[in-house]
Amino acid sequence: MADIKKEHELLVSVSPHIKSEETTSRIMWTVNLSLFPALLMGLYFFGPKALFITALCIISALLSERIFQKVLKKKPTVNDGSAFLTGLLLGMNLPPSLWSFNPFMIHVPIIGSVIAIVITKQFFGGLGYNIFNPALIGRAFLLISFPKAMTIWTTPTAAFFALDAKTTATPLGILKEEGIGKLIEAFGDKVNLYTQLLIGHRAGSIGETSVIALLIGAAFLLYKRYITWHIPFSFLGTAALLAWVFGGKNLETGKMLLFAGDPIVHLLSGGLILGAFFMATDYVTCPTVRKGQIVFGIGCGALTMLIRIKGGYPEGVMFAILLMNCFAPLIDRAMKSNVFGAVKEKKK
Amino acid sequence: MKEMIKITISLVIIFVAAGLIMASVFAKTAPIVKIKKEQEETAARKKMMPDAESIVEAGKWEPYGKHGKYFEGKKGEEIIGYLVTTYGKGYSSYINILVSAGKDFKVKGINILGHGETPGLGDEIEQDYFKKRFEGKSLEQLEVVKVEGTDKVQAISGATISSRAVTKGVREAIQLLKEKYSGSVSARSEVAQ
Amino acid sequence: MEFGRLFELFIAASLINNFVFTRYLGLCIFFGVTKKMDTAIGMSVTFTSVMVISAALNWIIYKFIMIPLGLGFLEIVIFIGVVAGFVQAADTIMKKVSPGLYYKLGIYLALITTNCIILAVPLLNAGEGYNFIQSMVFGLGSGIGFSLAMIIMASIREKLELADVPKSFQGLPISFIITGLIALAFLGFSGLITL
Amino acid sequence: MSNAENKVSYIGLIKNGIFAENPIFRVALSLCPAVAVTSGVKNGFMMGLAVLFVQVMVNVTTSVVRKFIHPKVRIPSYMFIIATWVTVTDLSMAAYVRDVYAQMGLYIKLIVAFAIILSRAELFASKHKVTPSFFDGLGMGIGFLFALVIIGFFRELLGKGSLWGYPIVNTKPLLIMILPTGGFFAVGILMGLFNWIDMKFFGGGGASGGGH
């Protein structure tokens, strides 16, 4: 029993339902704050329409939480920042040109938020009990439901109704379809490619592009000890390693070239940074045991690269995290099995 | 002992009665299934090659280890084109394709016979606009590109893998036809000259 | 080459076309036994082994008895008979040879005979025309996929015991929704067989 | 059991199948087809019809031969009866409704493993005369059909924007509904709704009677 106690003291990221409400809401609002630099960069690159999408997501997330709790006569928790965070993350994960395909698709972000809040979170009893990351489920649901609108990407412009914004592929899309050569060509040279990826001047979701801004937010969270290094670093490390080993491809034959991949491109694109620091680390949906968190991170990294290299989608972060969300309770169970008391104590 | 006999007898009677029912239904339905299936297949082939007076099976082949066939479309004694059933390895299934080709080994048209691709994305391969993209393509042109305005096959946006699978299946079918027939055709054209 | 195809078949059967998440089979058992992890694990072991063996048995019978005699139309009756007979035999043998194992897994055996997932394997094998090895690999892949689904589900439901699920959604409805969410995550695997 | 009592309950038996003991929403047996074939109303309806036919025939047959079957071989005999009628259905559908059969042949074959059919044969038909057994089968079958059509209605309308294959709106409003995820969601939410209605208007979950 002494062991368990010690472990709980070390945990910064205990499931929020154990901690007091004030702490939960402070953590949540801090995470929201740490996402702001990336959001601002996204707004700068993609213009007011990005702001509109994100705001729509946040408002509908807050509203659906409030309405659901009102209907079920539950205590309102709208102010704890978690619904805001879900809406914000969902908005940051949507393509800025969502309705350049069809201007009447304003319902898309709203549906995403409702699915995220109601089905993924409130049906399970609210914050602290959800199995899956709500924002990611919302995005996955939208990706499958509106496959065309969700995969149209535009080059960064700052026009509001930029229906004529140039459609283009994301860096990973180019990498998957046409190879690294074409990607470097598209950005001029390799150095320019890396810097542009770092700054975020490229096609992609609203909040995923600016790696540098995301890293600032992540560093802040690490410094405040709201997240720990275990998940993000094992996630990124695994992904980088696998990208280097298996990411190379002989364009002529289409065969895989070992040890020829470009890990930097993979790390800097496709929402990997956003996913690793802000979504895989979600307190509720990842394992609570440290060892388990490392396993979780490695699993995320491996699945991401499996989907990117072998799978049907150019970017795999979302599905990788969701798949590992399925396994999180199992990992927790396996890692805790030697101290049976832990499960009992939680049950009360 | 008496009980055992009773059980056995009752079981045997049930088995025999059930067997009779099933066998009679089978006897009635099996020919219908066979005839309808043949009719459907013939109709599908006929639709792909309306000019031909007869379409004769010329051989079997095995794309991806599946069972494909190829046919000669004839008008009188003369071959006017070919039909091939082929497969493409798609996103989540093997796509069964019927390819119609002229004597010059250019694609005349394709039809999707069966697939299990993602609804809404991959299943767009069934749409006419996509099938039309194959018309008149030669072996060299049967390649997938993502942009408009080339002489190659343009992919369905969002369903590159399915598009590529269909294209690859068609290309293999044309290749098969070239292997089987190009010798005889060139020989014949030499004679004509 | 042959090995590559078998591996592909295995991955397709276990992950991409997972029996529960994309073929919607075995749901009664799936929801029935995943309330507890121990049951789920016991069921996994039993199911996977029965699936492989029944795939093999049924393949032999289909190939060497039903096809030559033109009895393909009796496949439903015969496959069910074979599975039932085999399960009965396994039950008896296990009771005699290894009572410990029987005590652990025997109760699951009784549930198996009339289960659609066990029956689906030989039916699909016959429909796809797999050879002997392929049939067994398909059975194994399906069994492992089903086991994976059950174990994930059991661990999630265990965690949910504490959760404050709305009253009308407790039990099966929420289980359906969890399954839907897992199925959504499993969509990430689609496209993997395209090399 | 008097004759009069039976007569009154025929309609009750059907009602029972649709509401109180609805095979999918209430008793929760044979769930696979609820998700598998309900991506469209037509498939759901055809499947429901097939199950209805098998259930009625099995109930009638079982009831006819109930005194003749030895109790020791009861279950195997029922299984055999079910398998026979499923084969008949399977073969007939393969011949006469080929387009539907092409999409859901496997699930038609798997009717044989539906717990609901065996359970009705064992719980009801083996103890009752032919006519009530017929109506019980009819009720259960209609309940099944009803559930499948409702689920199919929502999924097809949302997923494909059509009903029975005829387009209603010209887009696909929520494509995910015809995929497995959408199916599970639809069944889960409808089940929750049925529970909620039951609790709200009929006073709690005591409604499902029978032998379960």
CSV table of C-alpha atoms in Angstrom, one decimal, chain A residues 68 72 74 119 122-125 129-132 137 140-141 144 284 303 306-307 310-313 319 322-323 326-327 329-330 333 346-347, chain C residues 37-38 148 151-152 155-156 158-166 169 174 177-178 181-182 184-195:
chain,number,residue,atom,x,y,z
A,68,PHE,CA,-27.2,18.4,-21.9
A,72,LEU,CA,-30.4,15.8,-17.2
A,74,LYS,CA,-26.9,17.9,-13.5
A,119,ILE,CA,-21.6,11.3,-27.1
A,122,GLN,CA,-21.5,13.4,-21.2
A,123,PHE,CA,-22.9,9.9,-22.1
A,124,PHE,CA,-20.0,8.5,-20.1
A,125,GLY,CA,-20.8,10.7,-17.1
A,129,TYR,CA,-14.9,9.3,-17.2
A,130,ASN,CA,-14.6,9.6,-20.9
A,131,ILE,CA,-12.6,6.9,-22.6
A,132,PHE,CA,-11.7,8.8,-25.7
A,137,ILE,CA,-13.6,11.7,-31.7
A,140,ALA,CA,-12.7,11.6,-36.7
A,141,PHE,CA,-16.5,11.6,-36.9
A,144,ILE,CA,-15.5,10.1,-42.0
A,284,VAL,CA,-8.5,11.3,-18.5
A,303,LEU,CA,0.6,3.5,-34.9
A,306,LEU,CA,2.2,2.6,-39.4
A,307,ILE,CA,-0.8,4.6,-40.7
A,310,LYS,CA,1.3,1.8,-44.8
A,311,GLY,CA,-2.2,3.0,-44.1
A,312,GLY,CA,-4.8,4.8,-46.1
A,313,TYR,CA,-4.5,8.3,-44.5
A,319,PHE,CA,-6.3,7.5,-35.3
A,322,LEU,CA,-7.8,7.2,-30.5
A,323,LEU,CA,-6.6,3.6,-30.9
A,326,CYS,CA,-8.9,2.1,-26.4
A,327,PHE,CA,-5.9,0.4,-24.9
A,329,PRO,CA,-7.5,1.1,-19.5
A,330,LEU,CA,-5.9,-2.2,-20.5
A,333,ARG,CA,-4.7,-2.7,-15.7
A,346,LYS,CA,-10.3,3.6,-6.8
A,347,LYS,CA,-13.6,1.7,-6.5
C,37,MET,CA,-12.1,-9.3,-17.6
C,38,ASP,CA,-11.7,-12.9,-16.5
C,148,LEU,CA,-8.7,-8.3,-28.9
C,151,ILE,CA,-10.4,-7.7,-24.0
C,152,ILE,CA,-10.4,-4.0,-24.9
C,155,SER,CA,-11.1,-3.3,-19.7
C,156,ILE,CA,-13.1,-0.2,-20.8
C,158,GLU,CA,-14.4,-2.2,-15.9
C,159,LYS,CA,-13.2,1.4,-15.9
C,160,LEU,CA,-16.7,2.6,-16.6
C,161,GLU,CA,-18.1,0.9,-13.5
C,162,LEU,CA,-17.4,4.1,-11.6
C,163,ALA,CA,-18.9,6.3,-14.2
C,164,ASP,CA,-22.1,8.2,-13.8
C,165,VAL,CA,-23.8,7.2,-17.0
C,166,PRO,CA,-27.2,8.6,-17.6
C,169,PHE,CA,-28.1,4.6,-21.2
C,174,ILE,CA,-23.6,2.7,-23.6
C,177,ILE,CA,-21.8,3.6,-28.1
C,178,ILE,CA,-18.4,2.4,-26.8
C,181,LEU,CA,-16.3,4.7,-30.8
C,182,ILE,CA,-13.8,1.8,-30.9
C,184,LEU,CA,-14.3,4.7,-35.3
C,185,ALA,CA,-10.8,4.3,-34.0
C,186,PHE,CA,-10.3,1.1,-35.9
C,187,LEU,CA,-11.1,2.8,-39.1
C,188,GLY,CA,-7.5,4.0,-38.8
C,189,PHE,CA,-6.4,0.6,-39.9
C,190,SER,CA,-8.3,0.6,-43.1
C,191,GLY,CA,-6.1,0.8,-46.1
C,192,LEU,CA,-3.3,-1.1,-44.5
C,193,ILE,CA,-3.5,-4.1,-46.8
C,194,THR,CA,-2.8,-1.8,-49.8
C,195,LEU,CA,0.9,-2.1,-50.1
